[in-house]
Amino acid sequence: MSGPRAGAGLLLGALLLAPSLAPPARGAEATDRPAAESDSAAAERESARAAALEAIQRARRRAGLPELARHAALERAAQAQSDALAANGDFSHRGRDGRGPAERVEEAGYGPLSAVGEALAHGMEAPELVVERWLESPPHREILLNSHFSEIGLGVAAVRGSRPGHRMWTALLAAPAVAPDAPRVGNR
């Protein structure tokens, strides 16, 4: 297929590297939600996240890659990005404050990190369609099927003032830093 369909948009993803020295603490729970969100809206958001994650995991399995683990800090950063983009009508990897994915991820409590990648999409309701479009786009595919990434956070938000089902999607994939003295498999 060629490119996104009418009413759907994709922005090319960016892969950023950030040096670090110590491994981060892993997140325990990846289900944060805005305080004013209803239970049904939270359930719908979680269902969409789970369906998108399963589609990504299927693609990684087909490519012979390990599955990604959900991480609470990545999920917070991804959700905050989706919420901000949906509320402001923006569609950029850089926030209005100039911060990019690496800064947002570290601010959310993930870090230090060795790499982070972000994929954005808007205009699509179905999680499987979002992932399909990302996989059709070489820069997005490179992020989703990157063997270096081991953890993921997904965000989805309804775009205010738009047609029903118009959503803003964010996928943040990252790799935690490894301490220089940590044992590495295969290095003896």
PDB file of C-alpha atoms in Angstrom, residues 1-126:
ATOM      1  CA  MET A   1       0.000   0.000   0.000  1.00  0.00           C
ATOM      2  CA  SER A   2       1.126   3.514  -0.579  1.00  0.00           C
ATOM      3  CA  GLY A   3       1.076   6.018   2.275  1.00  0.00           C
ATOM      4  CA  PRO A   4      -1.688   6.929   4.686  1.00  0.00           C
ATOM      5  CA  ARG A   5      -5.315   7.011   3.642  1.00  0.00           C
ATOM      6  CA  ALA A   6      -7.359  10.186   3.547  1.00  0.00           C
ATOM      7  CA  GLY A   7      -8.040  11.530   7.004  1.00  0.00           C
ATOM      8  CA  ALA A   8      -5.023   9.758   8.453  1.00  0.00           C
ATOM      9  CA  GLY A   9      -1.582  11.169   9.012  1.00  0.00           C
ATOM     10  CA  LEU A  10       1.794   9.842   9.928  1.00  0.00           C
ATOM     11  CA  LEU A  11       4.855  11.795  10.912  1.00  0.00           C
ATOM     12  CA  LEU A  12       8.271  10.350  10.321  1.00  0.00           C
ATOM     13  CA  GLY A  13       9.796   9.039  13.521  1.00  0.00           C
ATOM     14  CA  ALA A  14      13.117   9.979  15.017  1.00  0.00           C
ATOM     15  CA  LEU A  15      15.673   7.742  16.656  1.00  0.00           C
ATOM     16  CA  LEU A  16      17.637   9.570  19.317  1.00  0.00           C
ATOM     17  CA  LEU A  17      20.661   8.343  21.237  1.00  0.00           C
ATOM     18  CA  ALA A  18      21.481   9.456  24.745  1.00  0.00           C
ATOM     19  CA  PRO A  19      24.561   8.310  26.670  1.00  0.00           C
ATOM     20  CA  SER A  20      24.156   7.025  30.197  1.00  0.00           C
ATOM     21  CA  LEU A  21      25.970   5.162  32.940  1.00  0.00           C
ATOM     22  CA  ALA A  22      23.581   3.327  35.259  1.00  0.00           C
ATOM     23  CA  PRO A  23      20.552   1.122  34.656  1.00  0.00           C
ATOM     24  CA  PRO A  24      17.152   2.649  35.413  1.00  0.00           C
ATOM     25  CA  ALA A  25      14.668   1.300  37.902  1.00  0.00           C
ATOM     26  CA  ARG A  26      11.936  -0.530  36.014  1.00  0.00           C
ATOM     27  CA  GLY A  27       8.369   0.746  36.216  1.00  0.00           C
ATOM     28  CA  ALA A  28       5.915  -1.371  38.132  1.00  0.00           C
ATOM     29  CA  GLU A  29       2.624  -0.321  36.637  1.00  0.00           C
ATOM     30  CA  ALA A  30       1.717   1.151  33.250  1.00  0.00           C
ATOM     31  CA  THR A  31      -1.861   2.239  33.812  1.00  0.00           C
ATOM     32  CA  ASP A  32      -1.665   5.905  34.818  1.00  0.00           C
ATOM     33  CA  ARG A  33      -4.619   7.994  33.652  1.00  0.00           C
ATOM     34  CA  PRO A  34      -5.802  11.571  33.952  1.00  0.00           C
ATOM     35  CA  ALA A  35      -7.743  12.233  37.159  1.00  0.00           C
ATOM     36  CA  ALA A  36     -10.859  13.478  35.321  1.00  0.00           C
ATOM     37  CA  GLU A  37     -11.053  10.489  32.996  1.00  0.00           C
ATOM     38  CA  SER A  38     -14.111   8.269  33.430  1.00  0.00           C
ATOM     39  CA  ASP A  39     -13.802   4.546  34.029  1.00  0.00           C
ATOM     40  CA  SER A  40     -15.275   3.797  30.592  1.00  0.00           C
ATOM     41  CA  ALA A  41     -12.835   6.204  28.881  1.00  0.00           C
ATOM     42  CA  ALA A  42      -9.938   4.639  30.792  1.00  0.00           C
ATOM     43  CA  ALA A  43     -11.082   1.154  29.794  1.00  0.00           C
ATOM     44  CA  GLU A  44     -11.404   2.212  26.153  1.00  0.00           C
ATOM     45  CA  ARG A  45      -7.927   3.775  26.201  1.00  0.00           C
ATOM     46  CA  GLU A  46      -6.433   0.649  27.791  1.00  0.00           C
ATOM     47  CA  SER A  47      -8.185  -1.572  25.251  1.00  0.00           C
ATOM     48  CA  ALA A  48      -6.762   0.527  22.392  1.00  0.00           C
ATOM     49  CA  ARG A  49      -3.268   0.394  23.917  1.00  0.00           C
ATOM     50  CA  ALA A  50      -3.480  -3.378  24.362  1.00  0.00           C
ATOM     51  CA  ALA A  51      -4.629  -3.917  20.763  1.00  0.00           C
ATOM     52  CA  ALA A  52      -1.859  -1.682  19.377  1.00  0.00           C
ATOM     53  CA  LEU A  53       0.727  -3.424  21.552  1.00  0.00           C
ATOM     54  CA  GLU A  54      -0.425  -6.853  20.377  1.00  0.00           C
ATOM     55  CA  ALA A  55      -0.131  -5.741  16.732  1.00  0.00           C
ATOM     56  CA  ILE A  56       3.411  -4.474  17.394  1.00  0.00           C
ATOM     57  CA  GLN A  57       4.336  -7.693  19.226  1.00  0.00           C
ATOM     58  CA  ARG A  58       3.014  -9.775  16.280  1.00  0.00           C
ATOM     59  CA  ALA A  59       5.180  -7.792  13.859  1.00  0.00           C
ATOM     60  CA  ARG A  60       8.229  -8.241  16.093  1.00  0.00           C
ATOM     61  CA  ARG A  61       7.607 -11.993  16.409  1.00  0.00           C
ATOM     62  CA  ARG A  62       7.318 -12.288  12.604  1.00  0.00           C
ATOM     63  CA  ALA A  63      10.649 -10.470  12.332  1.00  0.00           C
ATOM     64  CA  GLY A  64      12.254 -12.859  14.862  1.00  0.00           C
ATOM     65  CA  LEU A  65      12.576 -10.146  17.516  1.00  0.00           C
ATOM     66  CA  PRO A  66      11.793 -10.368  21.219  1.00  0.00           C
ATOM     67  CA  GLU A  67       8.604  -8.814  22.506  1.00  0.00           C
ATOM     68  CA  LEU A  68       8.682  -5.414  24.169  1.00  0.00           C
ATOM     69  CA  ALA A  69       7.857  -4.949  27.851  1.00  0.00           C
ATOM     70  CA  ARG A  70       5.436  -2.182  28.815  1.00  0.00           C
ATOM     71  CA  HIS A  71       7.035   0.400  31.059  1.00  0.00           C
ATOM     72  CA  ALA A  72       5.091   2.845  33.241  1.00  0.00           C
ATOM     73  CA  ALA A  73       7.364   5.857  32.668  1.00  0.00           C
ATOM     74  CA  LEU A  74       7.328   5.348  28.901  1.00  0.00           C
ATOM     75  CA  GLU A  75       3.556   5.038  29.029  1.00  0.00           C
ATOM     76  CA  ARG A  76       3.265   8.279  31.037  1.00  0.00           C
ATOM     77  CA  ALA A  77       5.466  10.116  28.535  1.00  0.00           C
ATOM     78  CA  ALA A  78       3.614   8.666  25.520  1.00  0.00           C
ATOM     79  CA  GLN A  79       0.214   9.506  26.997  1.00  0.00           C
ATOM     80  CA  ALA A  80       1.302  13.031  27.903  1.00  0.00           C
ATOM     81  CA  GLN A  81       2.535  13.527  24.337  1.00  0.00           C
ATOM     82  CA  SER A  82      -0.726  12.237  22.820  1.00  0.00           C
ATOM     83  CA  ASP A  83      -2.776  14.391  25.203  1.00  0.00           C
ATOM     84  CA  ALA A  84      -0.732  17.528  24.404  1.00  0.00           C
ATOM     85  CA  LEU A  85      -0.844  16.972  20.656  1.00  0.00           C
ATOM     86  CA  ALA A  86      -4.587  16.280  20.715  1.00  0.00           C
ATOM     87  CA  ALA A  87      -5.329  19.341  22.869  1.00  0.00           C
ATOM     88  CA  ASN A  88      -3.091  21.748  20.961  1.00  0.00           C
ATOM     89  CA  GLY A  89      -3.708  20.528  17.426  1.00  0.00           C
ATOM     90  CA  ASP A  90       0.030  19.998  16.985  1.00  0.00           C
ATOM     91  CA  PHE A  91       1.724  17.109  15.243  1.00  0.00           C
ATOM     92  CA  SER A  92       5.409  17.205  16.074  1.00  0.00           C
ATOM     93  CA  HIS A  93       8.068  15.235  17.885  1.00  0.00           C
ATOM     94  CA  ARG A  94       9.102  18.500  19.576  1.00  0.00           C
ATOM     95  CA  GLY A  95       6.732  19.940  22.156  1.00  0.00           C
ATOM     96  CA  ARG A  96       5.841  23.622  22.300  1.00  0.00           C
ATOM     97  CA  ASP A  97       8.541  23.878  24.965  1.00  0.00           C
ATOM     98  CA  GLY A  98      11.135  22.463  22.538  1.00  0.00           C
ATOM     99  CA  ARG A  99      11.570  19.163  24.366  1.00  0.00           C
ATOM    100  CA  GLY A 100      11.919  16.019  22.287  1.00  0.00           C
ATOM    101  CA  PRO A 101      11.285  12.348  23.071  1.00  0.00           C
ATOM    102  CA  ALA A 102      14.490  11.798  25.085  1.00  0.00           C
ATOM    103  CA  GLU A 103      13.800  14.736  27.393  1.00  0.00           C
ATOM    104  CA  ARG A 104      10.141  13.785  27.891  1.00  0.00           C
ATOM    105  CA  VAL A 105      11.017  10.158  28.645  1.00  0.00           C
ATOM    106  CA  GLU A 106      13.670  11.094  31.190  1.00  0.00           C
ATOM    107  CA  GLU A 107      11.342  13.647  32.817  1.00  0.00           C
ATOM    108  CA  ALA A 108       8.710  10.899  33.178  1.00  0.00           C
ATOM    109  CA  GLY A 109      11.210   8.859  35.204  1.00  0.00           C
ATOM    110  CA  TYR A 110      12.801   6.565  32.624  1.00  0.00           C
ATOM    111  CA  GLY A 111      16.506   6.732  32.588  1.00  0.00           C
ATOM    112  CA  PRO A 112      19.205   6.859  32.099  1.00  0.00           C
ATOM    113  CA  LEU A 113      18.591   5.472  28.647  1.00  0.00           C
ATOM    114  CA  SER A 114      20.768   4.413  25.743  1.00  0.00           C
ATOM    115  CA  ALA A 115      18.230   5.035  22.962  1.00  0.00           C
ATOM    116  CA  VAL A 116      14.671   6.158  22.381  1.00  0.00           C
ATOM    117  CA  GLY A 117      12.427   6.184  19.323  1.00  0.00           C
ATOM    118  CA  GLU A 118       9.029   7.771  18.844  1.00  0.00           C
ATOM    119  CA  ALA A 119       6.273   7.130  16.320  1.00  0.00           C
ATOM    120  CA  LEU A 120       3.245   9.395  15.980  1.00  0.00           C
ATOM    121  CA  ALA A 121      -0.008   8.953  14.084  1.00  0.00           C
ATOM    122  CA  HIS A 122      -3.303  10.785  13.935  1.00  0.00           C
ATOM    123  CA  GLY A 123      -6.677  10.426  12.337  1.00  0.00           C
ATOM    124  CA  MET A 124      -7.139   6.701  12.838  1.00  0.00           C
ATOM    125  CA  GLU A 125      -9.325   4.999  15.391  1.00  0.00           C
ATOM    126  CA  ALA A 126      -8.401   1.334  14.897  1.00  0.00           C
TER     127      ALA A 126
END
